[in-house]
Amino acid sequence: MKHQTHIYIARKAIELLYDSLNNLKYPSGQAAASSKKTAWRREAKDLQRILYSHIGSITEASWAPDDILCDKSTFHVFKLYTEDEFTDFADFSKEIHVYHSKNYHRASGGGGLPYKVDHLARMINDMLKLRQFNDSFNMEHIMYQFFLLSHYVVDAHVPMHCDIRDDNPGSKKPSEGLYYPDKWHGKLEQTWEDAVLPVGIEENLIIAEKGKEMGVDSEYSDSVAYNLKKHAKEIDTFYLEPRKLLDYMIDLCIKSKKRNQRLFPIADPSEPVMAKFDDITREIFNAAIGNVISIWMCIWAKN
């Protein structure tokens, strides 16, 4: 995702944090017990208040992984492929993840996005614990890390970040299969940015960049717009245990890979199936907002 989209999704995660926990589920899809919902919503009130009080950090922190840390190729992607996409798949597999009885191979050099999210979550949790004993970490430091973490969680929802097929074939990548042009990665992210910009500006969530017009709604702006009263019920949130966060993130990346197979079918990935793009866009934004909230609460709540 691009700059303003990261800011917008993080802002919407704060706005929808408390209300979306009415939809709290377990990762299996089973609804969480009422007592669990009540407990998490009680703690969410405090987290939401603190996040709002440090909202000034969101513009830098939610973009810092791209602009300051510059770790895109290492920790913003989790490049996967399936055995029906490449005939020589075994030679390039770093590891195999099984999802619904299907093998998903992470390519050698395919990035470690889930591991980065798990590491940051553990680090923030440690900061919260240490804060009880010394003043080395104030709440401003901790909220900055919450916003920074949101960048990696959102990137896991970008289908192209979890699919090796937009990488130009090379000697260290599977060769006997069909790739799609890597230009589509940037084009689709820019399409989301163009959809978000007018919505975010109208709601005073993001500021138009100097020298650029306010922008007008794109054909996909309705697919990224959220109203607290109308749309909180769309956002699924999940009760996550910290020790299972890594597995959850890997599954999340596999779901993104599966979305990309819908956009760029295995048989002919040369052009995206734009007829499905509107629905997939809403699906991606719903999931991104819900999972940012879920992982924030996984760190913050007393499980």
PDB file of C-alpha atoms in Angstrom:
ATOM      1  CA  MET A   1       0.000   0.000   0.000  1.00  0.00           C
ATOM      2  CA  LYS A   2       1.025   3.586  -0.528  1.00  0.00           C
ATOM      3  CA  HIS A   3       1.487   6.375   2.020  1.00  0.00           C
ATOM      4  CA  GLN A   4      -2.002   7.828   2.420  1.00  0.00           C
ATOM      5  CA  THR A   5      -3.611   4.390   2.346  1.00  0.00           C
ATOM      6  CA  HIS A   6      -1.502   3.280   5.319  1.00  0.00           C
ATOM      7  CA  ILE A   7      -2.495   6.401   7.253  1.00  0.00           C
ATOM      8  CA  TYR A   8      -6.164   5.983   6.351  1.00  0.00           C
ATOM      9  CA  ILE A   9      -6.375   2.315   7.368  1.00  0.00           C
ATOM     10  CA  ALA A  10      -4.616   2.996  10.692  1.00  0.00           C
ATOM     11  CA  ARG A  11      -7.014   5.893  11.388  1.00  0.00           C
ATOM     12  CA  LYS A  12     -10.022   3.718  10.563  1.00  0.00           C
ATOM     13  CA  ALA A  13      -8.668   0.961  12.815  1.00  0.00           C
ATOM     14  CA  ILE A  14      -8.670   3.417  15.717  1.00  0.00           C
ATOM     15  CA  GLU A  15     -12.150   4.695  14.867  1.00  0.00           C
ATOM     16  CA  LEU A  16     -13.652   1.217  14.555  1.00  0.00           C
ATOM     17  CA  LEU A  17     -11.631  -0.426  17.337  1.00  0.00           C
ATOM     18  CA  TYR A  18     -14.253  -0.476  20.101  1.00  0.00           C
ATOM     19  CA  ASP A  19     -17.372  -1.125  18.007  1.00  0.00           C
ATOM     20  CA  SER A  20     -15.845  -3.816  15.805  1.00  0.00           C
ATOM     21  CA  LEU A  21     -15.164  -5.964  18.871  1.00  0.00           C
ATOM     22  CA  ASN A  22     -18.893  -6.715  18.890  1.00  0.00           C
ATOM     23  CA  ASN A  23     -17.937  -9.049  16.039  1.00  0.00           C
ATOM     24  CA  LEU A  24     -15.131 -10.773  17.956  1.00  0.00           C
ATOM     25  CA  LYS A  25     -14.465 -14.322  16.780  1.00  0.00           C
ATOM     26  CA  TYR A  26     -11.884 -17.010  17.269  1.00  0.00           C
ATOM     27  CA  PRO A  27      -9.652 -17.686  14.250  1.00  0.00           C
ATOM     28  CA  SER A  28     -11.774 -20.771  13.569  1.00  0.00           C
ATOM     29  CA  GLY A  29     -14.699 -18.450  12.820  1.00  0.00           C
ATOM     30  CA  GLN A  30     -16.647 -19.373  15.945  1.00  0.00           C
ATOM     31  CA  ALA A  31     -18.089 -16.363  17.778  1.00  0.00           C
ATOM     32  CA  ALA A  32     -16.219 -15.427  20.934  1.00  0.00           C
ATOM     33  CA  ALA A  33     -17.983 -15.796  24.256  1.00  0.00           C
ATOM     34  CA  SER A  34     -19.861 -12.731  25.526  1.00  0.00           C
ATOM     35  CA  SER A  35     -17.532 -12.519  28.520  1.00  0.00           C
ATOM     36  CA  LYS A  36     -14.504 -12.342  26.214  1.00  0.00           C
ATOM     37  CA  LYS A  37     -16.121  -9.629  24.092  1.00  0.00           C
ATOM     38  CA  THR A  38     -16.986  -7.624  27.190  1.00  0.00           C
ATOM     39  CA  ALA A  39     -13.459  -7.933  28.589  1.00  0.00           C
ATOM     40  CA  TRP A  40     -11.769  -6.935  25.334  1.00  0.00           C
ATOM     41  CA  ARG A  41     -14.140  -4.018  24.736  1.00  0.00           C
ATOM     42  CA  ARG A  42     -13.445  -2.734  28.241  1.00  0.00           C
ATOM     43  CA  GLU A  43      -9.710  -2.721  27.528  1.00  0.00           C
ATOM     44  CA  ALA A  44     -10.269  -1.384  24.005  1.00  0.00           C
ATOM     45  CA  LYS A  45     -11.724   1.824  25.442  1.00  0.00           C
ATOM     46  CA  ASP A  46      -8.397   2.621  27.086  1.00  0.00           C
ATOM     47  CA  LEU A  47      -6.347   1.690  24.037  1.00  0.00           C
ATOM     48  CA  GLN A  48      -8.571   3.721  21.710  1.00  0.00           C
ATOM     49  CA  ARG A  49      -8.287   6.785  23.960  1.00  0.00           C
ATOM     50  CA  ILE A  50      -4.500   6.514  24.135  1.00  0.00           C
ATOM     51  CA  LEU A  51      -4.128   5.943  20.387  1.00  0.00           C
ATOM     52  CA  TYR A  52      -6.199   9.077  19.710  1.00  0.00           C
ATOM     53  CA  SER A  53      -4.101  11.100  22.151  1.00  0.00           C
ATOM     54  CA  HIS A  54      -0.958  10.199  20.155  1.00  0.00           C
ATOM     55  CA  ILE A  55      -2.554  10.530  16.718  1.00  0.00           C
ATOM     56  CA  GLY A  56       0.087  13.068  15.682  1.00  0.00           C
ATOM     57  CA  SER A  57       2.618  10.250  15.289  1.00  0.00           C
ATOM     58  CA  ILE A  58       0.553   8.300  12.796  1.00  0.00           C
ATOM     59  CA  THR A  59       1.673  10.114   9.649  1.00  0.00           C
ATOM     60  CA  GLU A  60       5.342   9.285  10.229  1.00  0.00           C
ATOM     61  CA  ALA A  61       5.056   5.993  12.094  1.00  0.00           C
ATOM     62  CA  SER A  62       2.640   4.263   9.713  1.00  0.00           C
ATOM     63  CA  TRP A  63       4.965   5.096   6.821  1.00  0.00           C
ATOM     64  CA  ALA A  64       8.336   4.711   8.579  1.00  0.00           C
ATOM     65  CA  PRO A  65       8.940   1.111   7.378  1.00  0.00           C
ATOM     66  CA  ASP A  66       9.004   2.368   3.769  1.00  0.00           C
ATOM     67  CA  ASP A  67      10.552   5.790   4.314  1.00  0.00           C
ATOM     68  CA  ILE A  68      12.981   5.352   7.219  1.00  0.00           C
ATOM     69  CA  LEU A  69      13.590   1.660   7.889  1.00  0.00           C
ATOM     70  CA  CYS A  70      13.549   0.781   4.177  1.00  0.00           C
ATOM     71  CA  ASP A  71      13.190  -2.962   4.717  1.00  0.00           C
ATOM     72  CA  LYS A  72      10.718  -3.648   1.904  1.00  0.00           C
ATOM     73  CA  SER A  73      12.333  -6.653   0.252  1.00  0.00           C
ATOM     74  CA  THR A  74      13.016  -8.345   3.580  1.00  0.00           C
ATOM     75  CA  PHE A  75       9.972  -7.760   5.759  1.00  0.00           C
ATOM     76  CA  HIS A  76       7.093  -6.362   3.668  1.00  0.00           C
ATOM     77  CA  VAL A  77       6.505  -9.474   1.578  1.00  0.00           C
ATOM     78  CA  PHE A  78       5.974 -13.205   1.955  1.00  0.00           C
ATOM     79  CA  LYS A  79       6.293 -14.523  -1.587  1.00  0.00           C
ATOM     80  CA  LEU A  80       4.384 -17.775  -2.027  1.00  0.00           C
ATOM     81  CA  TYR A  81       3.641 -20.107  -4.895  1.00  0.00           C
ATOM     82  CA  THR A  82       1.665 -23.310  -5.345  1.00  0.00           C
ATOM     83  CA  GLU A  83       2.558 -26.580  -7.000  1.00  0.00           C
ATOM     84  CA  ASP A  84       0.012 -26.058  -9.768  1.00  0.00           C
ATOM     85  CA  GLU A  85       1.694 -22.785 -10.777  1.00  0.00           C
ATOM     86  CA  PHE A  86       5.214 -24.089 -11.413  1.00  0.00           C
ATOM     87  CA  THR A  87       6.461 -27.475 -12.551  1.00  0.00           C
ATOM     88  CA  ASP A  88       9.899 -27.049 -10.985  1.00  0.00           C
ATOM     89  CA  PHE A  89       8.540 -25.771  -7.679  1.00  0.00           C
ATOM     90  CA  ALA A  90      10.613 -28.024  -5.396  1.00  0.00           C
ATOM     91  CA  ASP A  91      13.964 -26.523  -6.411  1.00  0.00           C
ATOM     92  CA  PHE A  92      13.061 -23.059  -5.140  1.00  0.00           C
ATOM     93  CA  SER A  93      11.127 -23.823  -1.972  1.00  0.00           C
ATOM     94  CA  LYS A  94      12.509 -22.428   1.264  1.00  0.00           C
ATOM     95  CA  GLU A  95       9.682 -23.838   3.365  1.00  0.00           C
ATOM     96  CA  ILE A  96       6.191 -25.274   2.964  1.00  0.00           C
ATOM     97  CA  HIS A  97       3.051 -24.090   4.719  1.00  0.00           C
ATOM     98  CA  VAL A  98      -0.091 -26.206   4.557  1.00  0.00           C
ATOM     99  CA  TYR A  99      -3.466 -24.477   4.439  1.00  0.00           C
ATOM    100  CA  HIS A 100      -6.671 -26.478   3.948  1.00  0.00           C
ATOM    101  CA  SER A 101      -4.609 -29.496   2.800  1.00  0.00           C
ATOM    102  CA  LYS A 102      -2.841 -27.466   0.081  1.00  0.00           C
ATOM    103  CA  ASN A 103       0.886 -26.728  -0.011  1.00  0.00           C
ATOM    104  CA  TYR A 104       2.053 -23.123  -0.210  1.00  0.00           C
ATOM    105  CA  HIS A 105       5.774 -22.735  -0.805  1.00  0.00           C
ATOM    106  CA  ARG A 106       7.720 -19.698   0.358  1.00  0.00           C
ATOM    107  CA  ALA A 107      10.341 -18.935  -2.237  1.00  0.00           C
ATOM    108  CA  SER A 108      13.982 -18.640  -1.264  1.00  0.00           C
ATOM    109  CA  GLY A 109      14.498 -14.945  -0.599  1.00  0.00           C
ATOM    110  CA  GLY A 110      10.739 -14.504  -0.425  1.00  0.00           C
ATOM    111  CA  GLY A 111      10.687 -12.229   2.606  1.00  0.00           C
ATOM    112  CA  GLY A 112       9.649 -12.735   6.205  1.00  0.00           C
ATOM    113  CA  LEU A 113       6.660 -10.462   6.811  1.00  0.00           C
ATOM    114  CA  PRO A 114       4.878 -12.687   9.412  1.00  0.00           C
ATOM    115  CA  TYR A 115       8.102 -12.999  11.407  1.00  0.00           C
ATOM    116  CA  LYS A 116       8.478  -9.201  11.508  1.00  0.00           C
ATOM    117  CA  VAL A 117       4.934  -8.772  12.843  1.00  0.00           C
ATOM    118  CA  ASP A 118       5.489 -11.437  15.488  1.00  0.00           C
ATOM    119  CA  HIS A 119       8.802  -9.855  16.497  1.00  0.00           C
ATOM    120  CA  LEU A 120       7.325  -6.342  16.787  1.00  0.00           C
ATOM    121  CA  ALA A 121       4.356  -7.623  18.779  1.00  0.00           C
ATOM    122  CA  ARG A 122       6.688  -9.320  21.266  1.00  0.00           C
ATOM    123  CA  MET A 123       8.860  -6.204  21.480  1.00  0.00           C
ATOM    124  CA  ILE A 124       5.880  -3.925  22.196  1.00  0.00           C
ATOM    125  CA  ASN A 125       4.614  -6.352  24.810  1.00  0.00           C
ATOM    126  CA  ASP A 126       8.040  -6.242  26.476  1.00  0.00           C
ATOM    127  CA  MET A 127       7.975  -2.428  26.390  1.00  0.00           C
ATOM    128  CA  LEU A 128       4.602  -2.420  28.139  1.00  0.00           C
ATOM    129  CA  LYS A 129       5.927  -4.756  30.849  1.00  0.00           C
ATOM    130  CA  LEU A 130       9.153  -2.797  31.346  1.00  0.00           C
ATOM    131  CA  ARG A 131       7.193   0.450  31.621  1.00  0.00           C
ATOM    132  CA  GLN A 132       5.765  -0.820  34.907  1.00  0.00           C
ATOM    133  CA  PHE A 133       9.260  -0.861  36.416  1.00  0.00           C
ATOM    134  CA  ASN A 134      11.060   2.116  34.869  1.00  0.00           C
ATOM    135  CA  ASP A 135      10.465   5.157  32.710  1.00  0.00           C
ATOM    136  CA  SER A 136      12.596   4.035  29.764  1.00  0.00           C
ATOM    137  CA  PHE A 137       9.478   3.635  27.620  1.00  0.00           C
ATOM    138  CA  ASN A 138       6.735   6.222  27.773  1.00  0.00           C
ATOM    139  CA  MET A 139       3.360   5.811  26.113  1.00  0.00           C
ATOM    140  CA  GLU A 140       4.416   7.984  23.183  1.00  0.00           C
ATOM    141  CA  HIS A 141       7.165   5.465  22.323  1.00  0.00           C
ATOM    142  CA  ILE A 142       4.757   2.564  22.635  1.00  0.00           C
ATOM    143  CA  MET A 143       1.972   4.107  20.541  1.00  0.00           C
ATOM    144  CA  TYR A 144       4.525   4.951  17.852  1.00  0.00           C
ATOM    145  CA  GLN A 145       5.322   1.238  17.678  1.00  0.00           C
ATOM    146  CA  PHE A 146       1.609   0.390  17.445  1.00  0.00           C
ATOM    147  CA  PHE A 147       1.305   2.665  14.397  1.00  0.00           C
ATOM    148  CA  LEU A 148       4.517   1.314  12.887  1.00  0.00           C
ATOM    149  CA  LEU A 149       3.293  -2.261  13.343  1.00  0.00           C
ATOM    150  CA  SER A 150       0.124  -1.419  11.427  1.00  0.00           C
ATOM    151  CA  HIS A 151       2.198  -0.893   8.270  1.00  0.00           C
ATOM    152  CA  TYR A 152       3.418  -4.486   8.203  1.00  0.00           C
ATOM    153  CA  VAL A 153      -0.011  -5.906   9.043  1.00  0.00           C
ATOM    154  CA  VAL A 154      -1.605  -3.916   6.209  1.00  0.00           C
ATOM    155  CA  ASP A 155       1.103  -4.973   3.739  1.00  0.00           C
ATOM    156  CA  ALA A 156       0.214  -8.604   4.422  1.00  0.00           C
ATOM    157  CA  HIS A 157      -3.189  -7.868   2.847  1.00  0.00           C
ATOM    158  CA  VAL A 158      -1.732  -6.661  -0.442  1.00  0.00           C
ATOM    159  CA  PRO A 159      -2.197  -9.750  -2.649  1.00  0.00           C
ATOM    160  CA  MET A 160       0.900  -9.006  -4.738  1.00  0.00           C
ATOM    161  CA  HIS A 161       3.058  -8.989  -1.586  1.00  0.00           C
ATOM    162  CA  CYS A 162       2.271 -12.669  -1.095  1.00  0.00           C
ATOM    163  CA  ASP A 163       2.668 -13.964  -4.651  1.00  0.00           C
ATOM    164  CA  ILE A 164       5.947 -14.612  -6.417  1.00  0.00           C
ATOM    165  CA  ARG A 165       4.313 -14.391  -9.833  1.00  0.00           C
ATOM    166  CA  ASP A 166       4.869 -10.655 -10.227  1.00  0.00           C
ATOM    167  CA  ASP A 167       8.645 -11.103  -9.833  1.00  0.00           C
ATOM    168  CA  ASN A 168      10.614 -11.264 -13.053  1.00  0.00           C
ATOM    169  CA  PRO A 169      11.848 -14.837 -13.550  1.00  0.00           C
ATOM    170  CA  GLY A 170      15.514 -15.339 -12.823  1.00  0.00           C
ATOM    171  CA  SER A 171      17.992 -18.090 -12.212  1.00  0.00           C
ATOM    172  CA  LYS A 172      16.959 -18.363  -8.557  1.00  0.00           C
ATOM    173  CA  LYS A 173      13.203 -18.421  -9.189  1.00  0.00           C
ATOM    174  CA  PRO A 174      10.858 -21.017 -10.660  1.00  0.00           C
ATOM    175  CA  SER A 175      10.957 -20.692 -14.422  1.00  0.00           C
ATOM    176  CA  GLU A 176       8.427 -23.123 -15.866  1.00  0.00           C
ATOM    177  CA  GLY A 177       5.241 -21.244 -15.068  1.00  0.00           C
ATOM    178  CA  LEU A 178       3.252 -18.147 -15.911  1.00  0.00           C
ATOM    179  CA  TYR A 179       4.119 -14.753 -14.442  1.00  0.00           C
ATOM    180  CA  TYR A 180       2.173 -11.527 -14.739  1.00  0.00           C
ATOM    181  CA  PRO A 181       3.793  -8.130 -15.455  1.00  0.00           C
ATOM    182  CA  ASP A 182       5.194  -6.530 -12.299  1.00  0.00           C
ATOM    183  CA  LYS A 183       3.813  -3.151 -13.425  1.00  0.00           C
ATOM    184  CA  TRP A 184       0.416  -4.237 -12.085  1.00  0.00           C
ATOM    185  CA  HIS A 185       1.669  -4.186  -8.499  1.00  0.00           C
ATOM    186  CA  GLY A 186       2.221  -0.427  -8.563  1.00  0.00           C
ATOM    187  CA  LYS A 187      -0.861   0.244 -10.685  1.00  0.00           C
ATOM    188  CA  LEU A 188      -3.233  -1.504  -8.295  1.00  0.00           C
ATOM    189  CA  GLU A 189      -1.695   0.109  -5.202  1.00  0.00           C
ATOM    190  CA  GLN A 190      -2.047   3.500  -6.908  1.00  0.00           C
ATOM    191  CA  THR A 191      -5.694   2.678  -7.670  1.00  0.00           C
ATOM    192  CA  TRP A 192      -6.294   2.154  -3.939  1.00  0.00           C
ATOM    193  CA  GLU A 193      -4.383   5.351  -3.119  1.00  0.00           C
ATOM    194  CA  ASP A 194      -6.524   7.324  -5.586  1.00  0.00           C
ATOM    195  CA  ALA A 195      -9.680   5.858  -4.031  1.00  0.00           C
ATOM    196  CA  VAL A 196      -8.584   6.658  -0.470  1.00  0.00           C
ATOM    197  CA  LEU A 197      -7.316  10.194  -1.024  1.00  0.00           C
ATOM    198  CA  PRO A 198     -10.623  12.067  -1.535  1.00  0.00           C
ATOM    199  CA  VAL A 199     -12.376  10.047   1.186  1.00  0.00           C
ATOM    200  CA  GLY A 200      -9.606  10.661   3.715  1.00  0.00           C
ATOM    201  CA  ILE A 201      -9.354  14.370   2.910  1.00  0.00           C
ATOM    202  CA  GLU A 202     -13.118  14.859   3.210  1.00  0.00           C
ATOM    203  CA  GLU A 203     -13.057  13.247   6.672  1.00  0.00           C
ATOM    204  CA  ASN A 204      -9.946  15.238   7.719  1.00  0.00           C
ATOM    205  CA  LEU A 205      -8.060  11.983   8.313  1.00  0.00           C
ATOM    206  CA  ILE A 206      -5.290  12.773   5.842  1.00  0.00           C
ATOM    207  CA  ILE A 207      -3.901  16.002   4.424  1.00  0.00           C
ATOM    208  CA  ALA A 208      -3.548  16.651   0.715  1.00  0.00           C
ATOM    209  CA  GLU A 209       0.088  16.815  -0.327  1.00  0.00           C
ATOM    210  CA  LYS A 210       1.362  20.262  -1.238  1.00  0.00           C
ATOM    211  CA  GLY A 211       0.831  21.107  -4.887  1.00  0.00           C
ATOM    212  CA  LYS A 212      -1.814  18.424  -5.426  1.00  0.00           C
ATOM    213  CA  GLU A 213      -5.516  18.983  -5.899  1.00  0.00           C
ATOM    214  CA  MET A 214      -8.021  17.759  -3.363  1.00  0.00           C
ATOM    215  CA  GLY A 215      -9.005  14.986  -5.711  1.00  0.00           C
ATOM    216  CA  VAL A 216     -12.381  13.607  -6.700  1.00  0.00           C
ATOM    217  CA  ASP A 217     -13.910  10.282  -5.866  1.00  0.00           C
ATOM    218  CA  SER A 218     -12.629   7.467  -8.018  1.00  0.00           C
ATOM    219  CA  GLU A 219     -14.819   4.584  -9.090  1.00  0.00           C
ATOM    220  CA  TYR A 220     -13.511   2.616  -6.109  1.00  0.00           C
ATOM    221  CA  SER A 221     -13.879   5.308  -3.419  1.00  0.00           C
ATOM    222  CA  ASP A 222     -17.132   3.786  -2.157  1.00  0.00           C
ATOM    223  CA  SER A 223     -15.274   0.500  -1.677  1.00  0.00           C
ATOM    224  CA  VAL A 224     -12.831   2.067   0.791  1.00  0.00           C
ATOM    225  CA  ALA A 225     -15.195   4.424   2.640  1.00  0.00           C
ATOM    226  CA  TYR A 226     -16.275   3.587   6.197  1.00  0.00           C
ATOM    227  CA  ASN A 227     -18.895   5.108   8.457  1.00  0.00           C
ATOM    228  CA  LEU A 228     -18.766   4.032  12.091  1.00  0.00           C
ATOM    229  CA  LYS A 229     -22.509   3.497  12.494  1.00  0.00           C
ATOM    230  CA  LYS A 230     -23.036   1.789   9.136  1.00  0.00           C
ATOM    231  CA  HIS A 231     -19.908  -0.297   8.674  1.00  0.00           C
ATOM    232  CA  ALA A 232     -18.609  -1.468  12.058  1.00  0.00           C
ATOM    233  CA  LYS A 233     -20.585  -4.682  11.577  1.00  0.00           C
ATOM    234  CA  GLU A 234     -18.537  -5.432   8.426  1.00  0.00           C
ATOM    235  CA  ILE A 235     -15.263  -5.594  10.342  1.00  0.00           C
ATOM    236  CA  ASP A 236     -14.455  -9.035  11.712  1.00  0.00           C
ATOM    237  CA  THR A 237     -12.080  -9.037  14.658  1.00  0.00           C
ATOM    238  CA  PHE A 238     -10.355 -12.066  16.131  1.00  0.00           C
ATOM    239  CA  TYR A 239      -9.352 -13.147  19.592  1.00  0.00           C
ATOM    240  CA  LEU A 240      -5.668 -13.981  19.136  1.00  0.00           C
ATOM    241  CA  GLU A 241      -3.287 -15.536  21.606  1.00  0.00           C
ATOM    242  CA  PRO A 242       0.231 -14.028  21.427  1.00  0.00           C
ATOM    243  CA  ARG A 243       1.857 -17.460  21.152  1.00  0.00           C
ATOM    244  CA  LYS A 244      -0.221 -18.216  18.042  1.00  0.00           C
ATOM    245  CA  LEU A 245       0.278 -14.869  16.307  1.00  0.00           C
ATOM    246  CA  LEU A 246       2.997 -16.090  13.942  1.00  0.00           C
ATOM    247  CA  ASP A 247       0.832 -18.941  12.631  1.00  0.00           C
ATOM    248  CA  TYR A 248      -2.077 -16.535  12.253  1.00  0.00           C
ATOM    249  CA  MET A 249       0.057 -14.137  10.188  1.00  0.00           C
ATOM    250  CA  ILE A 250       1.273 -16.947   7.912  1.00  0.00           C
ATOM    251  CA  ASP A 251      -2.336 -17.996   7.302  1.00  0.00           C
ATOM    252  CA  LEU A 252      -3.214 -14.360   6.603  1.00  0.00           C
ATOM    253  CA  CYS A 253      -0.495 -14.185   3.932  1.00  0.00           C
ATOM    254  CA  ILE A 254      -1.793 -17.395   2.361  1.00  0.00           C
ATOM    255  CA  LYS A 255      -5.262 -15.825   2.152  1.00  0.00           C
ATOM    256  CA  SER A 256      -3.688 -12.866   0.352  1.00  0.00           C
ATOM    257  CA  LYS A 257      -2.002 -15.266  -2.048  1.00  0.00           C
ATOM    258  CA  LYS A 258      -5.387 -16.888  -2.736  1.00  0.00           C
ATOM    259  CA  ARG A 259      -6.910 -13.465  -3.455  1.00  0.00           C
ATOM    260  CA  ASN A 260      -4.164 -12.845  -5.974  1.00  0.00           C
ATOM    261  CA  GLN A 261      -5.036 -16.081  -7.752  1.00  0.00           C
ATOM    262  CA  ARG A 262      -8.532 -14.641  -8.138  1.00  0.00           C
ATOM    263  CA  LEU A 263      -7.111 -11.400  -9.551  1.00  0.00           C
ATOM    264  CA  PHE A 264      -4.476 -13.121 -11.695  1.00  0.00           C
ATOM    265  CA  PRO A 265      -5.767 -16.633 -12.528  1.00  0.00           C
ATOM    266  CA  ILE A 266      -3.241 -19.439 -12.806  1.00  0.00           C
ATOM    267  CA  ALA A 267      -4.225 -20.272 -16.383  1.00  0.00           C
ATOM    268  CA  ASP A 268      -3.705 -16.727 -17.692  1.00  0.00           C
ATOM    269  CA  PRO A 269      -2.237 -14.189 -15.253  1.00  0.00           C
ATOM    270  CA  SER A 270      -1.280 -11.641 -17.919  1.00  0.00           C
ATOM    271  CA  GLU A 271      -4.044  -9.164 -16.938  1.00  0.00           C
ATOM    272  CA  PRO A 272      -6.016  -8.755 -13.687  1.00  0.00           C
ATOM    273  CA  VAL A 273      -9.666  -9.736 -13.646  1.00  0.00           C
ATOM    274  CA  MET A 274     -10.954  -6.224 -12.968  1.00  0.00           C
ATOM    275  CA  ALA A 275     -14.560  -7.408 -12.814  1.00  0.00           C
ATOM    276  CA  LYS A 276     -13.705  -8.800  -9.368  1.00  0.00           C
ATOM    277  CA  PHE A 277     -11.628  -5.825  -8.253  1.00  0.00           C
ATOM    278  CA  ASP A 278     -14.385  -3.885  -6.488  1.00  0.00           C
ATOM    279  CA  ASP A 279     -15.371  -6.833  -4.279  1.00  0.00           C
ATOM    280  CA  ILE A 280     -11.760  -7.795  -3.605  1.00  0.00           C
ATOM    281  CA  THR A 281     -10.923  -4.198  -2.670  1.00  0.00           C
ATOM    282  CA  ARG A 282     -13.647  -4.106  -0.022  1.00  0.00           C
ATOM    283  CA  GLU A 283     -12.609  -7.539   1.207  1.00  0.00           C
ATOM    284  CA  ILE A 284      -8.981  -6.406   1.533  1.00  0.00           C
ATOM    285  CA  PHE A 285      -9.806  -3.189   3.385  1.00  0.00           C
ATOM    286  CA  ASN A 286     -12.243  -4.927   5.732  1.00  0.00           C
ATOM    287  CA  ALA A 287      -9.640  -7.560   6.570  1.00  0.00           C
ATOM    288  CA  ALA A 288      -6.793  -5.044   6.919  1.00  0.00           C
ATOM    289  CA  ILE A 289      -8.732  -2.876   9.376  1.00  0.00           C
ATOM    290  CA  GLY A 290      -9.987  -5.887  11.321  1.00  0.00           C
ATOM    291  CA  ASN A 291      -6.578  -7.504  11.603  1.00  0.00           C
ATOM    292  CA  VAL A 292      -4.817  -4.297  12.661  1.00  0.00           C
ATOM    293  CA  ILE A 293      -7.393  -4.045  15.460  1.00  0.00           C
ATOM    294  CA  SER A 294      -7.063  -7.741  16.343  1.00  0.00           C
ATOM    295  CA  ILE A 295      -3.268  -7.625  16.577  1.00  0.00           C
ATOM    296  CA  TRP A 296      -3.273  -4.369  18.530  1.00  0.00           C
ATOM    297  CA  MET A 297      -5.654  -6.001  21.028  1.00  0.00           C
ATOM    298  CA  CYS A 298      -3.600  -9.203  21.085  1.00  0.00           C
ATOM    299  CA  ILE A 299      -0.714  -7.089  22.374  1.00  0.00           C
ATOM    300  CA  TRP A 300      -2.690  -4.757  24.627  1.00  0.00           C
ATOM    301  CA  ALA A 301      -5.300  -6.977  26.278  1.00  0.00           C
ATOM    302  CA  LYS A 302      -4.721  -9.277  29.204  1.00  0.00           C
ATOM    303  CA  ASN A 303      -5.331 -12.623  27.537  1.00  0.00           C
TER     304      ASN A 303
END
